[in-house]
Amino acid sequence: MQQIFTKRTLFRLSTIFVFIVASILYSCQGQQSSGDGVPVATSAEEKPSGAQLFNINCAQCHKRNEDFTGPALKGVEARWKDKATLYAFIKNSQEVIAKDAYAKGLFDKWKQTYMQPFPQLTDDDIASILTYVNGEQ
């Protein structure tokens, strides 16, 4: 029986395959995207923009200017009694709904659906998102 591939041929093919995979991985390094063309920050020193944070954390349920799965976000700060309560709601809506009438009203209006908690967002992150949704960025 004749052997189709020699050891030398297999070695060459596997070397080429490893080189191609390594090239693809190297070319993708640092080029992460949120899926809509907005690049995502890739290092700890690079702070993501409000648009990036919105696309990563909010866009699945919210739009800037119209209701979607959740309410439109443009002007959201004016609808809350204070910034601290709004930020607390964004970080953990269930906790705020239990003690705030406005939050409870939103919960009821949106078919008693809790907003996903975002405890990882800092106050600066939330401020960046709100600046973006209000068209100031």
Short mmCIF file of the C-alpha atoms (twelve columns), coordinates in Angstrom:
data_MODEL
# 
_entry.id   MODEL 
# 
loop_
_atom_site.group_PDB 
_atom_site.id 
_atom_site.type_symbol 
_atom_site.label_atom_id 
_atom_site.label_alt_id 
_atom_site.label_comp_id 
_atom_site.label_asym_id 
_atom_site.label_seq_id 
_atom_site.Cartn_x 
_atom_site.Cartn_y 
_atom_site.Cartn_z 
_atom_site.pdbx_PDB_model_num 
ATOM 1   C CA . MET A 1   0.000   0.000  0.000  1 
ATOM 2   C CA . GLN A 2   1.374   3.345  -1.021 1 
ATOM 3   C CA . GLN A 3   1.529   6.049  1.660  1 
ATOM 4   C CA . ILE A 4   -0.129  9.293  0.451  1 
ATOM 5   C CA . PHE A 5   1.634   11.653 2.830  1 
ATOM 6   C CA . THR A 6   5.187   11.227 3.939  1 
ATOM 7   C CA . LYS A 7   6.354   12.376 7.347  1 
ATOM 8   C CA . ARG A 8   8.075   15.297 5.682  1 
ATOM 9   C CA . THR A 9   4.856   16.383 3.910  1 
ATOM 10  C CA . LEU A 10  2.829   16.124 7.125  1 
ATOM 11  C CA . PHE A 11  5.442   18.194 8.949  1 
ATOM 12  C CA . ARG A 12  5.318   20.894 6.264  1 
ATOM 13  C CA . LEU A 13  1.489   20.987 6.289  1 
ATOM 14  C CA . SER A 14  1.298   21.216 10.067 1 
ATOM 15  C CA . THR A 15  3.954   23.969 10.093 1 
ATOM 16  C CA . ILE A 16  1.962   25.944 7.523  1 
ATOM 17  C CA . PHE A 17  -1.265  25.422 9.512  1 
ATOM 18  C CA . VAL A 18  0.350   26.633 12.756 1 
ATOM 19  C CA . PHE A 19  1.778   29.673 10.942 1 
ATOM 20  C CA . ILE A 20  -1.638  30.577 9.477  1 
ATOM 21  C CA . VAL A 21  -3.407  30.242 12.839 1 
ATOM 22  C CA . ALA A 22  -0.702  32.274 14.597 1 
ATOM 23  C CA . SER A 23  -0.952  34.993 11.916 1 
ATOM 24  C CA . ILE A 24  -4.719  35.227 12.299 1 
ATOM 25  C CA . LEU A 25  -4.504  35.418 16.083 1 
ATOM 26  C CA . TYR A 26  -1.773  38.055 15.924 1 
ATOM 27  C CA . SER A 27  -3.705  40.197 13.423 1 
ATOM 28  C CA . CYS A 28  -6.798  40.131 15.667 1 
ATOM 29  C CA . GLN A 29  -4.870  41.190 18.755 1 
ATOM 30  C CA . GLY A 30  -6.173  44.508 20.109 1 
ATOM 31  C CA . GLN A 31  -8.908  44.763 17.496 1 
ATOM 32  C CA . GLN A 32  -11.934 43.864 19.583 1 
ATOM 33  C CA . SER A 33  -15.291 45.253 18.512 1 
ATOM 34  C CA . SER A 34  -18.702 45.414 20.152 1 
ATOM 35  C CA . GLY A 35  -20.232 43.903 17.017 1 
ATOM 36  C CA . ASP A 36  -21.481 47.152 15.511 1 
ATOM 37  C CA . GLY A 37  -18.169 48.596 14.378 1 
ATOM 38  C CA . VAL A 38  -17.490 50.526 17.596 1 
ATOM 39  C CA . PRO A 39  -14.078 49.370 18.844 1 
ATOM 40  C CA . VAL A 40  -13.839 48.205 22.436 1 
ATOM 41  C CA . ALA A 41  -11.050 49.390 24.718 1 
ATOM 42  C CA . THR A 42  -8.458  46.646 25.120 1 
ATOM 43  C CA . SER A 43  -6.169  47.778 27.926 1 
ATOM 44  C CA . ALA A 44  -6.669  48.861 31.506 1 
ATOM 45  C CA . GLU A 45  -5.358  52.346 30.670 1 
ATOM 46  C CA . GLU A 46  -7.819  52.797 27.786 1 
ATOM 47  C CA . LYS A 47  -11.159 53.946 29.167 1 
ATOM 48  C CA . PRO A 48  -14.119 52.909 26.990 1 
ATOM 49  C CA . SER A 49  -16.244 55.717 25.587 1 
ATOM 50  C CA . GLY A 50  -19.886 56.266 26.454 1 
ATOM 51  C CA . ALA A 51  -20.839 54.855 23.043 1 
ATOM 52  C CA . GLN A 52  -18.800 51.712 23.662 1 
ATOM 53  C CA . LEU A 53  -20.238 51.258 27.153 1 
ATOM 54  C CA . PHE A 54  -23.775 51.813 25.829 1 
ATOM 55  C CA . ASN A 55  -23.301 49.261 23.034 1 
ATOM 56  C CA . ILE A 56  -21.810 46.669 25.385 1 
ATOM 57  C CA . ASN A 57  -24.207 47.078 28.317 1 
ATOM 58  C CA . CYS A 58  -27.410 48.822 27.239 1 
ATOM 59  C CA . ALA A 59  -28.146 48.473 23.532 1 
ATOM 60  C CA . GLN A 60  -29.636 44.984 23.879 1 
ATOM 61  C CA . CYS A 61  -32.657 46.486 25.670 1 
ATOM 62  C CA . HIS A 62  -32.528 50.269 25.194 1 
ATOM 63  C CA . LYS A 63  -32.355 52.809 22.415 1 
ATOM 64  C CA . ARG A 64  -31.444 56.426 22.822 1 
ATOM 65  C CA . ASN A 65  -34.584 58.070 21.423 1 
ATOM 66  C CA . GLU A 66  -37.336 55.446 21.444 1 
ATOM 67  C CA . ASP A 67  -38.758 52.750 23.646 1 
ATOM 68  C CA . PHE A 68  -37.532 49.252 22.911 1 
ATOM 69  C CA . THR A 69  -37.449 46.302 25.325 1 
ATOM 70  C CA . GLY A 70  -36.825 48.988 27.948 1 
ATOM 71  C CA . PRO A 71  -37.535 52.727 27.923 1 
ATOM 72  C CA . ALA A 72  -35.697 55.269 25.765 1 
ATOM 73  C CA . LEU A 73  -32.701 56.609 27.657 1 
ATOM 74  C CA . LYS A 74  -32.346 60.130 26.315 1 
ATOM 75  C CA . GLY A 75  -33.209 62.524 29.132 1 
ATOM 76  C CA . VAL A 76  -33.448 59.732 31.716 1 
ATOM 77  C CA . GLU A 77  -31.756 61.838 34.418 1 
ATOM 78  C CA . ALA A 78  -34.606 64.357 34.364 1 
ATOM 79  C CA . ARG A 79  -37.107 61.586 35.100 1 
ATOM 80  C CA . TRP A 80  -35.464 60.537 38.364 1 
ATOM 81  C CA . LYS A 81  -35.580 62.468 41.650 1 
ATOM 82  C CA . ASP A 82  -31.792 62.370 41.986 1 
ATOM 83  C CA . LYS A 83  -28.699 61.032 40.308 1 
ATOM 84  C CA . ALA A 84  -27.800 58.709 43.202 1 
ATOM 85  C CA . THR A 85  -31.084 56.787 42.914 1 
ATOM 86  C CA . LEU A 86  -30.732 56.472 39.133 1 
ATOM 87  C CA . TYR A 87  -27.161 55.192 39.443 1 
ATOM 88  C CA . ALA A 88  -28.221 52.739 42.174 1 
ATOM 89  C CA . PHE A 89  -31.044 51.514 39.897 1 
ATOM 90  C CA . ILE A 90  -28.602 50.911 37.042 1 
ATOM 91  C CA . LYS A 91  -26.282 48.968 39.331 1 
ATOM 92  C CA . ASN A 92  -29.086 46.899 40.956 1 
ATOM 93  C CA . SER A 93  -32.683 47.632 39.907 1 
ATOM 94  C CA . GLN A 94  -34.266 45.040 42.222 1 
ATOM 95  C CA . GLU A 95  -32.861 46.718 45.296 1 
ATOM 96  C CA . VAL A 96  -34.140 50.152 44.258 1 
ATOM 97  C CA . ILE A 97  -37.573 48.869 43.147 1 
ATOM 98  C CA . ALA A 98  -38.116 47.547 46.673 1 
ATOM 99  C CA . LYS A 99  -37.792 51.022 48.222 1 
ATOM 100 C CA . ASP A 100 -38.491 53.684 45.559 1 
ATOM 101 C CA . ALA A 101 -41.952 54.533 44.194 1 
ATOM 102 C CA . TYR A 102 -40.717 55.782 40.806 1 
ATOM 103 C CA . ALA A 103 -38.651 52.619 40.288 1 
ATOM 104 C CA . LYS A 104 -41.644 50.476 41.281 1 
ATOM 105 C CA . GLY A 105 -43.781 52.372 38.742 1 
ATOM 106 C CA . LEU A 106 -41.237 51.650 35.990 1 
ATOM 107 C CA . PHE A 107 -41.189 47.996 36.988 1 
ATOM 108 C CA . ASP A 108 -44.980 47.829 36.727 1 
ATOM 109 C CA . LYS A 109 -45.081 49.761 33.434 1 
ATOM 110 C CA . TRP A 110 -42.541 47.451 31.815 1 
ATOM 111 C CA . LYS A 111 -44.497 44.279 32.619 1 
ATOM 112 C CA . GLN A 112 -42.701 43.624 35.899 1 
ATOM 113 C CA . THR A 113 -39.415 42.916 34.180 1 
ATOM 114 C CA . TYR A 114 -36.272 43.579 36.177 1 
ATOM 115 C CA . MET A 115 -33.404 45.333 34.477 1 
ATOM 116 C CA . GLN A 116 -30.214 43.294 34.456 1 
ATOM 117 C CA . PRO A 117 -27.909 44.546 37.242 1 
ATOM 118 C CA . PHE A 118 -24.648 46.257 36.239 1 
ATOM 119 C CA . PRO A 119 -22.594 46.354 39.458 1 
ATOM 120 C CA . GLN A 120 -19.362 46.530 37.445 1 
ATOM 121 C CA . LEU A 121 -20.219 49.989 36.078 1 
ATOM 122 C CA . THR A 122 -18.582 52.831 37.959 1 
ATOM 123 C CA . ASP A 123 -20.266 56.196 38.433 1 
ATOM 124 C CA . ASP A 124 -17.908 57.576 35.755 1 
ATOM 125 C CA . ASP A 125 -18.994 54.797 33.363 1 
ATOM 126 C CA . ILE A 126 -22.661 55.609 33.945 1 
ATOM 127 C CA . ALA A 127 -21.994 59.332 33.472 1 
ATOM 128 C CA . SER A 128 -20.240 58.539 30.149 1 
ATOM 129 C CA . ILE A 129 -23.207 56.451 28.995 1 
ATOM 130 C CA . LEU A 130 -25.674 59.205 29.912 1 
ATOM 131 C CA . THR A 131 -23.556 61.821 28.151 1 
ATOM 132 C CA . TYR A 132 -23.622 59.620 25.040 1 
ATOM 133 C CA . VAL A 133 -27.384 58.941 25.106 1 
ATOM 134 C CA . ASN A 134 -28.081 62.654 25.521 1 
ATOM 135 C CA . GLY A 135 -26.041 63.366 22.380 1 
ATOM 136 C CA . GLU A 136 -23.322 65.284 24.190 1 
ATOM 137 C CA . GLN A 137 -20.502 63.000 23.064 1 
# 
